[in-house]
Coordinates of C-alpha atoms and ligand atoms in Angstrom, one line a residue:
M1 CA 143.0 64.9 91.9
G2 CA 142.8 65.7 95.6
E3 CA 139.4 64.0 96.1
T4 CA 139.7 64.7 99.9
S5 CA 139.9 68.4 99.6
A6 CA 138.1 69.2 96.3
N7 CA 134.3 69.0 96.3
S8 CA 133.1 65.5 95.5
M9 CA 130.1 66.8 93.5
W10 CA 131.9 69.0 91.1
G11 CA 135.6 68.6 92.0
G12 CA 136.5 66.9 88.8
R13 CA 138.4 69.9 87.4
F14 CA 139.5 71.2 90.8
S15 CA 142.8 70.2 92.5
D16 CA 142.3 72.4 95.6
G17 CA 139.5 72.8 98.1
P18 CA 138.0 76.2 98.9
D19 CA 139.5 78.8 101.2
A20 CA 137.8 78.8 104.6
I21 CA 136.4 82.2 103.9
M22 CA 135.1 81.0 100.5
E23 CA 133.3 78.2 102.3
A24 CA 131.8 80.6 104.8
I25 CA 130.4 82.9 102.2
N26 CA 129.4 80.1 99.9
A27 CA 127.7 77.7 102.2
S28 CA 123.9 78.0 102.6
I29 CA 123.3 74.8 104.6
G30 CA 123.1 76.8 107.8
F31 CA 119.7 78.0 106.6
D32 CA 118.6 76.0 103.6
K33 CA 118.5 72.8 105.7
R34 CA 114.9 74.0 106.3
L35 CA 114.2 72.9 102.8
A36 CA 115.1 69.2 103.5
P37 CA 111.5 67.9 103.3
Q38 CA 110.9 69.7 100.0
D39 CA 114.2 68.6 98.6
I40 CA 113.6 65.0 99.4
T41 CA 110.0 65.1 98.2
G42 CA 111.2 66.6 94.9
S43 CA 114.0 64.1 94.5
R44 CA 111.6 61.1 95.1
A45 CA 109.3 62.4 92.4
H46 CA 112.3 63.0 90.1
A47 CA 113.7 59.5 90.6
A48 CA 110.2 57.9 90.0
M49 CA 109.8 59.8 86.8
L50 CA 113.4 58.9 85.6
A51 CA 112.5 55.2 86.1
D52 CA 109.1 55.6 84.5
C53 CA 110.7 57.1 81.4
G54 CA 113.4 54.4 81.3
I55 CA 116.2 56.8 82.0
I56 CA 117.3 54.9 85.2
S57 CA 116.5 51.3 86.1
K58 CA 113.5 50.5 88.4
A59 CA 116.0 48.8 90.8
D60 CA 118.1 52.0 91.1
A61 CA 114.9 54.1 91.5
K62 CA 113.8 51.8 94.3
A63 CA 117.2 52.0 96.1
I64 CA 117.2 55.8 95.7
D65 CA 113.6 56.1 97.1
A66 CA 114.4 53.9 100.1
G67 CA 117.6 55.8 100.7
L68 CA 115.9 59.2 100.6
V69 CA 113.2 58.0 103.0
Q70 CA 116.0 57.0 105.4
V71 CA 117.8 60.4 105.0
M72 CA 114.5 62.2 105.8
D73 CA 114.1 60.0 108.8
E74 CA 117.6 60.8 110.0
I75 CA 117.0 64.5 109.6
T76 CA 113.7 64.3 111.4
R77 CA 115.3 62.5 114.3
G78 CA 118.2 65.0 114.5
A79 CA 120.6 62.2 113.6
F80 CA 121.9 63.8 110.4
T81 CA 125.2 65.7 110.4
F82 CA 125.0 68.7 108.1
S83 CA 128.3 69.7 106.6
A84 CA 129.2 73.2 105.4
A85 CA 131.8 71.7 103.1
L86 CA 128.9 70.2 101.2
E87 CA 127.5 73.8 100.7
D88 CA 123.8 73.3 100.6
I89 CA 120.9 71.0 101.4
H90 CA 120.9 69.5 97.9
M91 CA 124.5 68.2 98.2
N92 CA 124.2 67.2 101.9
V93 CA 121.2 65.0 101.1
E94 CA 122.9 63.5 98.0
A95 CA 126.2 62.8 99.8
R96 CA 124.4 61.0 102.6
L97 CA 122.3 59.1 100.0
R98 CA 125.6 57.9 98.4
E99 CA 126.8 56.7 101.8
I100 CA 123.7 54.7 102.3
I101 CA 123.0 53.2 98.8
G102 CA 126.3 53.6 97.0
T103 CA 126.5 54.0 93.2
P104 CA 122.8 54.4 92.3
A105 CA 122.8 57.6 94.3
G106 CA 124.9 59.1 91.4
R107 CA 122.1 58.5 89.0
L108 CA 119.5 60.7 90.9
H109 CA 121.0 63.9 89.5
T110 CA 120.4 62.8 85.8
A111 CA 118.5 65.4 83.8
R112 CA 118.5 67.8 86.8
S113 CA 120.6 70.7 88.1
R114 CA 120.7 72.3 91.5
N115 CA 119.3 75.3 89.7
D116 CA 115.9 73.7 88.9
Q117 CA 116.2 71.7 92.2
V118 CA 116.4 74.8 94.4
A119 CA 113.8 76.6 92.3
L120 CA 111.5 73.6 93.0
D121 CA 112.3 73.3 96.7
F122 CA 111.8 76.9 97.4
R123 CA 108.6 77.1 95.5
L124 CA 107.2 74.1 97.4
W125 CA 108.2 75.8 100.7
V126 CA 106.7 79.2 99.8
R127 CA 103.5 77.5 98.5
D128 CA 103.1 75.9 102.0
Q129 CA 103.6 79.3 103.6
C130 CA 100.8 80.7 101.5
D131 CA 98.5 78.0 102.8
A132 CA 99.6 78.7 106.3
A133 CA 99.0 82.4 105.9
I134 CA 95.6 81.8 104.5
A135 CA 94.7 79.6 107.4
G136 CA 96.0 82.2 109.9
L137 CA 94.0 84.9 108.2
D138 CA 90.8 82.9 108.3
A139 CA 91.3 82.4 112.1
L140 CA 92.0 86.0 112.6
M141 CA 89.0 87.2 110.6
R142 CA 86.8 84.9 112.6
A143 CA 88.1 86.5 115.8
F144 CA 87.3 90.0 114.4
V145 CA 83.8 88.9 113.3
A146 CA 83.1 87.5 116.8
Q147 CA 84.1 91.0 118.3
A148 CA 81.9 92.7 115.7
E149 CA 79.0 90.4 116.7
E150 CA 79.3 91.2 120.3
G151 CA 79.3 94.9 119.8
A152 CA 77.5 95.5 116.6
D153 CA 75.6 98.5 118.0
W154 CA 78.1 99.8 120.6
V155 CA 79.0 103.3 119.8
M156 CA 82.6 104.7 119.8
P157 CA 84.2 107.7 118.4
G158 CA 85.4 107.4 114.8
F159 CA 88.6 109.4 114.2
T160 CA 90.2 111.3 111.4
H161 CA 93.6 112.8 112.3
L162 CA 93.1 110.9 115.6
Q163 CA 90.6 113.7 116.4
T164 CA 87.1 112.7 117.2
A165 CA 85.2 112.9 113.9
Q166 CA 81.8 111.1 114.0
P167 CA 80.4 108.3 116.1
V168 CA 80.8 104.9 114.6
T169 CA 79.9 101.4 115.9
W170 CA 82.4 99.0 117.4
G171 CA 81.2 96.3 115.0
H172 CA 81.9 98.6 112.1
H173 CA 85.4 99.2 113.2
M174 CA 86.1 95.5 113.7
L175 CA 84.7 94.7 110.3
A176 CA 87.0 97.3 108.7
Y177 CA 89.9 94.9 109.6
V178 CA 88.0 91.9 108.2
E179 CA 87.9 93.7 104.9
M180 CA 91.7 94.3 105.0
F181 CA 92.5 90.7 106.0
A182 CA 90.1 89.4 103.3
R183 CA 92.1 91.3 100.7
D184 CA 95.3 89.9 102.1
R185 CA 93.9 86.4 101.9
A186 CA 93.0 87.0 98.3
R187 CA 96.5 88.2 97.6
F188 CA 98.0 85.0 99.0
E189 CA 95.5 82.8 97.1
D190 CA 96.3 84.7 93.9
A191 CA 100.0 84.4 94.4
R192 CA 99.7 80.7 95.2
R193 CA 97.7 80.1 92.0
R194 CA 100.3 81.8 89.9
M195 CA 103.3 80.1 91.5
N196 CA 101.8 76.6 91.1
E197 CA 103.9 75.6 88.1
C198 CA 106.7 73.1 88.4
P199 CA 110.3 74.2 87.4
L200 CA 111.8 70.8 87.8
G201 CA 113.2 69.5 84.5
A202 CA 114.5 72.9 83.4
A203 CA 117.8 71.5 84.5
A204 CA 120.7 74.1 84.6
L205 CA 119.0 76.6 82.3
A206 CA 118.4 75.0 78.8
G207 CA 116.3 71.9 79.5
T208 CA 117.7 68.4 78.9
S209 CA 118.3 65.9 76.2
F210 CA 116.9 63.1 78.3
P211 CA 113.4 62.0 77.5
I212 CA 111.9 63.2 80.7
D213 CA 108.2 63.7 81.5
R214 CA 107.8 67.0 83.2
G215 CA 104.1 66.6 83.4
M216 CA 104.5 63.6 85.6
T217 CA 106.7 65.3 88.2
A218 CA 104.5 68.4 88.1
A219 CA 101.4 66.3 88.8
A220 CA 103.2 64.2 91.5
L221 CA 104.1 67.4 93.3
G222 CA 100.7 69.0 93.2
F223 CA 101.5 71.6 90.5
D224 CA 99.0 72.6 87.8
R225 CA 101.5 72.2 85.0
P226 CA 105.3 72.4 84.3
T227 CA 106.8 75.9 83.7
A228 CA 107.0 76.8 80.0
N229 CA 110.5 78.3 79.6
S230 CA 113.6 76.7 81.1
L231 CA 115.5 80.0 81.4
D232 CA 112.6 81.6 83.3
S233 CA 112.2 78.5 85.4
V234 CA 115.6 78.7 87.1
S235 CA 115.8 82.5 87.3
D236 CA 112.3 83.3 88.5
R237 CA 111.8 84.3 92.1
D238 CA 108.5 86.2 91.5
F239 CA 106.8 83.7 93.7
A240 CA 108.9 84.7 96.6
L241 CA 108.5 88.4 95.8
E242 CA 104.8 88.0 95.5
F243 CA 104.7 86.2 98.8
L244 CA 106.7 88.9 100.5
S245 CA 104.6 91.7 98.9
A246 CA 101.4 90.1 100.1
A247 CA 103.0 89.5 103.5
A248 CA 104.2 93.2 103.7
I249 CA 100.7 94.5 103.0
C250 CA 99.2 92.1 105.6
A251 CA 101.9 93.1 108.1
T252 CA 101.0 96.7 107.5
H253 CA 97.4 95.9 108.4
L254 CA 98.4 93.9 111.5
S255 CA 100.6 96.8 112.7
R256 CA 97.8 99.3 112.3
F257 CA 95.6 97.3 114.6
A258 CA 98.5 96.7 117.0
E259 CA 98.9 100.5 117.2
E260 CA 95.2 100.9 117.9
L261 CA 95.4 98.4 120.7
V262 CA 98.4 100.2 122.2
I263 CA 96.5 103.5 122.2
W264 CA 93.1 102.0 123.2
S265 CA 94.5 100.1 126.2
S266 CA 96.1 103.2 127.7
A267 CA 94.7 104.8 130.9
Q268 CA 93.9 107.9 128.8
F269 CA 91.6 105.9 126.4
R270 CA 90.5 102.8 128.4
F271 CA 88.6 101.6 125.3
V272 CA 89.8 98.0 125.7
R273 CA 91.3 95.7 128.2
M274 CA 93.8 93.2 126.9
S275 CA 93.8 89.8 128.6
D276 CA 96.4 88.8 131.1
R277 CA 97.5 86.2 128.6
F278 CA 98.7 89.0 126.2
S279 CA 99.9 91.6 128.7
T280 CA 102.9 92.0 130.9
G281 CA 103.4 93.8 134.2
S282 CA 106.2 96.2 135.2
S283 CA 108.9 95.1 137.7
I284 CA 108.8 98.6 139.3
M285 CA 105.4 100.1 138.7
P286 CA 102.8 97.8 140.1
Q287 CA 99.9 99.5 138.4
K288 CA 101.2 98.9 134.9
R289 CA 99.6 96.5 132.4
N290 CA 101.7 96.7 129.3
P291 CA 100.5 95.7 125.8
D292 CA 103.8 94.1 124.9
A293 CA 102.4 91.7 122.4
A294 CA 100.8 94.5 120.4
E295 CA 104.0 96.6 120.7
L296 CA 106.2 93.8 119.5
L297 CA 103.8 93.1 116.6
R298 CA 103.9 96.7 115.6
A299 CA 107.7 96.6 115.6
K300 CA 108.4 93.1 114.3
L301 CA 106.3 93.6 111.2
G302 CA 108.9 96.0 109.9
R303 CA 111.1 92.9 109.4
I304 CA 108.8 91.7 106.7
L305 CA 109.0 95.0 104.8
G306 CA 112.8 94.9 105.2
A307 CA 112.9 91.4 103.8
T308 CA 110.7 92.5 100.8
V309 CA 113.1 95.4 100.0
A310 CA 116.1 93.1 100.5
L311 CA 114.9 90.5 98.0
F312 CA 113.8 93.1 95.4
T313 CA 117.3 94.5 95.7
V314 CA 118.9 91.0 95.1
M315 CA 116.7 90.4 92.1
K316 CA 116.8 93.7 90.4
G317 CA 119.3 93.9 87.5
L318 CA 120.2 90.2 87.5
P319 CA 120.9 88.8 84.1
L320 CA 119.3 85.5 83.0
A321 CA 119.5 82.8 84.1
Y322 CA 120.6 81.6 87.5
S323 CA 123.1 83.6 89.5
K324 CA 124.4 82.8 93.0
D325 CA 123.0 86.0 94.2
M326 CA 119.7 84.2 94.3
Q327 CA 120.9 82.0 97.2
E328 CA 120.2 85.2 99.3
D329 CA 116.5 84.7 98.7
K330 CA 115.9 82.2 101.5
E331 CA 116.8 83.8 104.8
Q332 CA 114.7 86.8 103.9
V333 CA 111.7 84.8 103.1
F334 CA 112.1 82.4 106.0
D335 CA 112.3 85.2 108.5
A336 CA 109.4 87.1 106.9
A337 CA 107.2 84.0 106.9
D338 CA 108.0 83.1 110.5
T339 CA 107.3 86.6 111.6
L340 CA 104.1 86.8 109.6
L341 CA 102.7 83.5 111.0
L342 CA 103.7 84.4 114.5
G343 CA 102.1 87.8 114.1
L344 CA 98.8 86.4 112.7
A345 CA 98.6 83.9 115.6
A346 CA 99.5 86.6 118.2
M347 CA 96.9 89.0 116.8
E348 CA 94.2 86.3 116.7
G349 CA 94.9 85.6 120.4
M350 CA 94.7 89.2 121.3
V351 CA 91.5 89.9 119.4
R352 CA 89.8 86.8 120.8
D353 CA 90.7 87.8 124.4
L354 CA 90.0 91.5 124.0
S355 CA 87.3 93.0 126.1
A356 CA 85.9 96.4 124.9
N357 CA 84.9 98.9 127.6
R358 CA 81.4 99.7 126.3
P359 CA 80.7 102.6 128.7
A360 CA 84.1 104.2 128.0
L361 CA 83.5 103.9 124.3
E362 CA 80.1 105.5 124.5
Q363 CA 81.3 108.3 126.7
A364 CA 84.1 109.1 124.3
A365 CA 81.7 108.9 121.4
S366 CA 79.6 111.7 122.8
A367 CA 82.6 113.9 123.6
G368 CA 84.3 116.3 121.1
F369 CA 81.1 117.5 119.4
S370 CA 81.0 114.2 117.5
T371 CA 77.4 114.8 116.2
A372 CA 78.2 118.2 114.7
T373 CA 77.8 116.7 111.2
D374 CA 74.4 115.3 112.2
L375 CA 73.4 118.8 113.2
A376 CA 74.5 120.3 110.0
D377 CA 72.7 117.6 108.0
W378 CA 69.5 118.3 110.0
L379 CA 69.8 122.0 109.1
V380 CA 70.0 121.0 105.4
R381 CA 67.3 118.4 105.5
E382 CA 64.7 120.2 107.8
L383 CA 65.4 123.9 107.1
G384 CA 66.6 123.7 103.5
L385 CA 69.9 125.4 104.2
P386 CA 72.7 124.9 101.7
F387 CA 75.3 122.6 103.2
R388 CA 78.0 125.3 103.3
E389 CA 75.7 127.6 105.3
A390 CA 74.6 124.7 107.6
H391 CA 78.3 124.0 108.2
H392 CA 78.8 127.6 109.2
V393 CA 75.8 127.7 111.6
T394 CA 76.9 124.4 113.2
G395 CA 80.4 125.8 113.6
S396 CA 78.9 128.8 115.6
L397 CA 76.9 126.4 117.7
V398 CA 80.0 124.3 118.5
K399 CA 81.9 127.5 119.4
L400 CA 79.0 128.5 121.7
A401 CA 79.0 125.1 123.4
E402 CA 82.8 125.3 123.8
D403 CA 82.5 128.8 125.4
K404 CA 79.9 127.5 127.8
G405 CA 82.0 124.4 128.5
C406 CA 79.1 122.0 127.5
D407 CA 78.3 119.5 124.7
L408 CA 75.9 120.3 121.8
P409 CA 72.9 118.5 123.4
D410 CA 73.3 120.7 126.5
L411 CA 72.7 123.9 124.7
S412 CA 69.2 125.3 125.3
L413 CA 66.8 125.9 122.4
D414 CA 67.0 129.6 123.2
D415 CA 70.8 129.6 122.8
M416 CA 70.4 127.7 119.5
Q417 CA 67.8 130.0 118.1
K418 CA 70.1 133.0 118.8
I419 CA 72.4 131.5 116.2
H420 CA 69.6 130.4 113.8
G421 CA 66.0 131.4 114.5
E422 CA 64.3 128.5 112.7
I423 CA 65.9 125.7 114.8
T424 CA 63.2 123.7 116.6
Q425 CA 63.1 121.2 119.5
A426 CA 63.3 118.4 116.9
V427 CA 67.0 119.0 116.5
Y428 CA 67.8 117.3 119.7
S429 CA 66.8 113.9 118.2
V430 CA 69.9 114.0 116.0
L431 CA 72.4 115.1 118.6
G432 CA 72.5 111.7 120.4
V433 CA 75.2 109.3 119.3
H434 CA 72.8 106.3 119.0
N435 CA 70.6 108.2 116.6
S436 CA 73.7 109.4 114.7
V437 CA 75.0 105.9 114.0
A438 CA 71.5 104.4 113.3
S439 CA 71.0 107.1 110.6
R440 CA 74.2 106.1 108.7
T441 CA 72.5 103.5 106.6
S442 CA 74.1 104.3 103.3
H443 CA 75.9 101.4 101.6
G444 CA 79.0 100.6 103.7
G445 CA 77.8 103.0 106.5
T446 CA 78.2 102.4 110.2
A447 CA 74.5 101.8 111.1
P448 CA 74.1 98.7 113.4
D449 CA 71.7 97.2 110.8
N450 CA 74.4 97.4 108.1
V451 CA 76.9 95.9 110.5
R452 CA 74.6 93.0 111.3
A453 CA 74.1 92.3 107.6
Q454 CA 77.8 92.4 107.0
I455 CA 78.4 90.0 110.0
A456 CA 75.9 87.6 108.4
R457 CA 77.8 87.8 105.1
W458 CA 81.2 87.2 106.7
K459 CA 79.9 84.3 108.7
E460 CA 78.7 82.7 105.5
V461 CA 82.0 83.4 103.7
L462 CA 84.2 82.1 106.6
G463 CA 82.0 79.1 107.5
Ligands
LIG1 N1 122.4 76.7 97.2 C1 122.0 77.2 95.9 C2 121.0 78.3 96.0 O1 120.3 78.3 97.0 C3 121.6 76.1 95.1 C4 121.8 76.3 93.6 C5 123.2 76.3 93.3 N2 123.4 76.3 91.9 C6 124.6 76.5 91.4 N3 124.7 76.5 90.1 N4 125.7 76.8 92.2 O2 120.7 79.0 95.1

């Protein structure tokens, strides 16, 4: 029967081993060895359940459990030899178990298939990544809140089209990111809640005739319940798609702030100074401080989007139930999760270390006629002009200031009255940037008082 060349796990009906190229395309051990802890945890729970239900003997279960503990120990110590001939982590672990404990190892796979086994292992792994992402997001949000607290009332230009629009507060800008990352956190929590059902016991696709207790393994592995449909259990990768989708949105947020850091730290803006710990120098231009970490974050996060598209492409159009295509799920998710967690940690470090240049922010906030809207609002409020007319009058005042090469507050009352006779000295009070931001007290507005209330709320939420 060619036991030496055919696979010992399923080689019964094979007389020849696989072609070398077949082995190369088929083997997943090169990457799925990362699932070893989950695989062994799942197998230990499965063996305990089999014994409890009287499907294998207590003695065999004991031997299996001790053997699996030893296998895990060997893997942790780097003393385990992974073999591509054994395809994947599941068969590598089982083959080594057989070497260690002999015959009882063959009973572990009762009422189980690699299809439900891999669905379980991967789910456990992705569930851990959700927890890690949530922890990373919490740390990052705290860093943004600390920045907001320091500069709750510092003024800076708010932009639309990257053109100066209206003055806003530094704290408000920081808290905008807290809102985004809080939504990301909720997405990971939500995905985690939905994925927390145990597929183990679905077996190959149809369930099993053995009297297993799926509730027992589900509870032992921290799941809320077993999955309800065996076909769905082995063919579902929604949990991975949801993780990637949440990660892609989060990555998009991270990349937006990374981009702002790159712009803000330039000599043209000078809004912020990145710490030495997150900057690099140039080997030829001694004056340079490059925001490499922010640039790399901006770029690297594209990988997460790539992984998301890749896994959707794998899954779309797949018939039920398991197809080997699904083995292509892991590398994408591994890479995306690694990139996301590194990105969250790097961003947290950058935000913690960031020092905002308050005078530069304030100076920029005053430039570009940023209080033109305040002027128009004043004309509406004090002189009763319709907003459209006030907009027109303000436009003429901006043009006048532009012609004179000055800012709006530098125009004399005489000049202003030439454009609209009823303007009074009182108008100057709304042309300053501090008054401008202080007046934006509408719900969600940029006023320092609003910002302080939001900071208090977030500190409560984040603990
Ligand atoms: N290595 C496989 C995977 O990652 C495990 C499941 C294999 N199942 C099978 N019927 N060949 O998807």
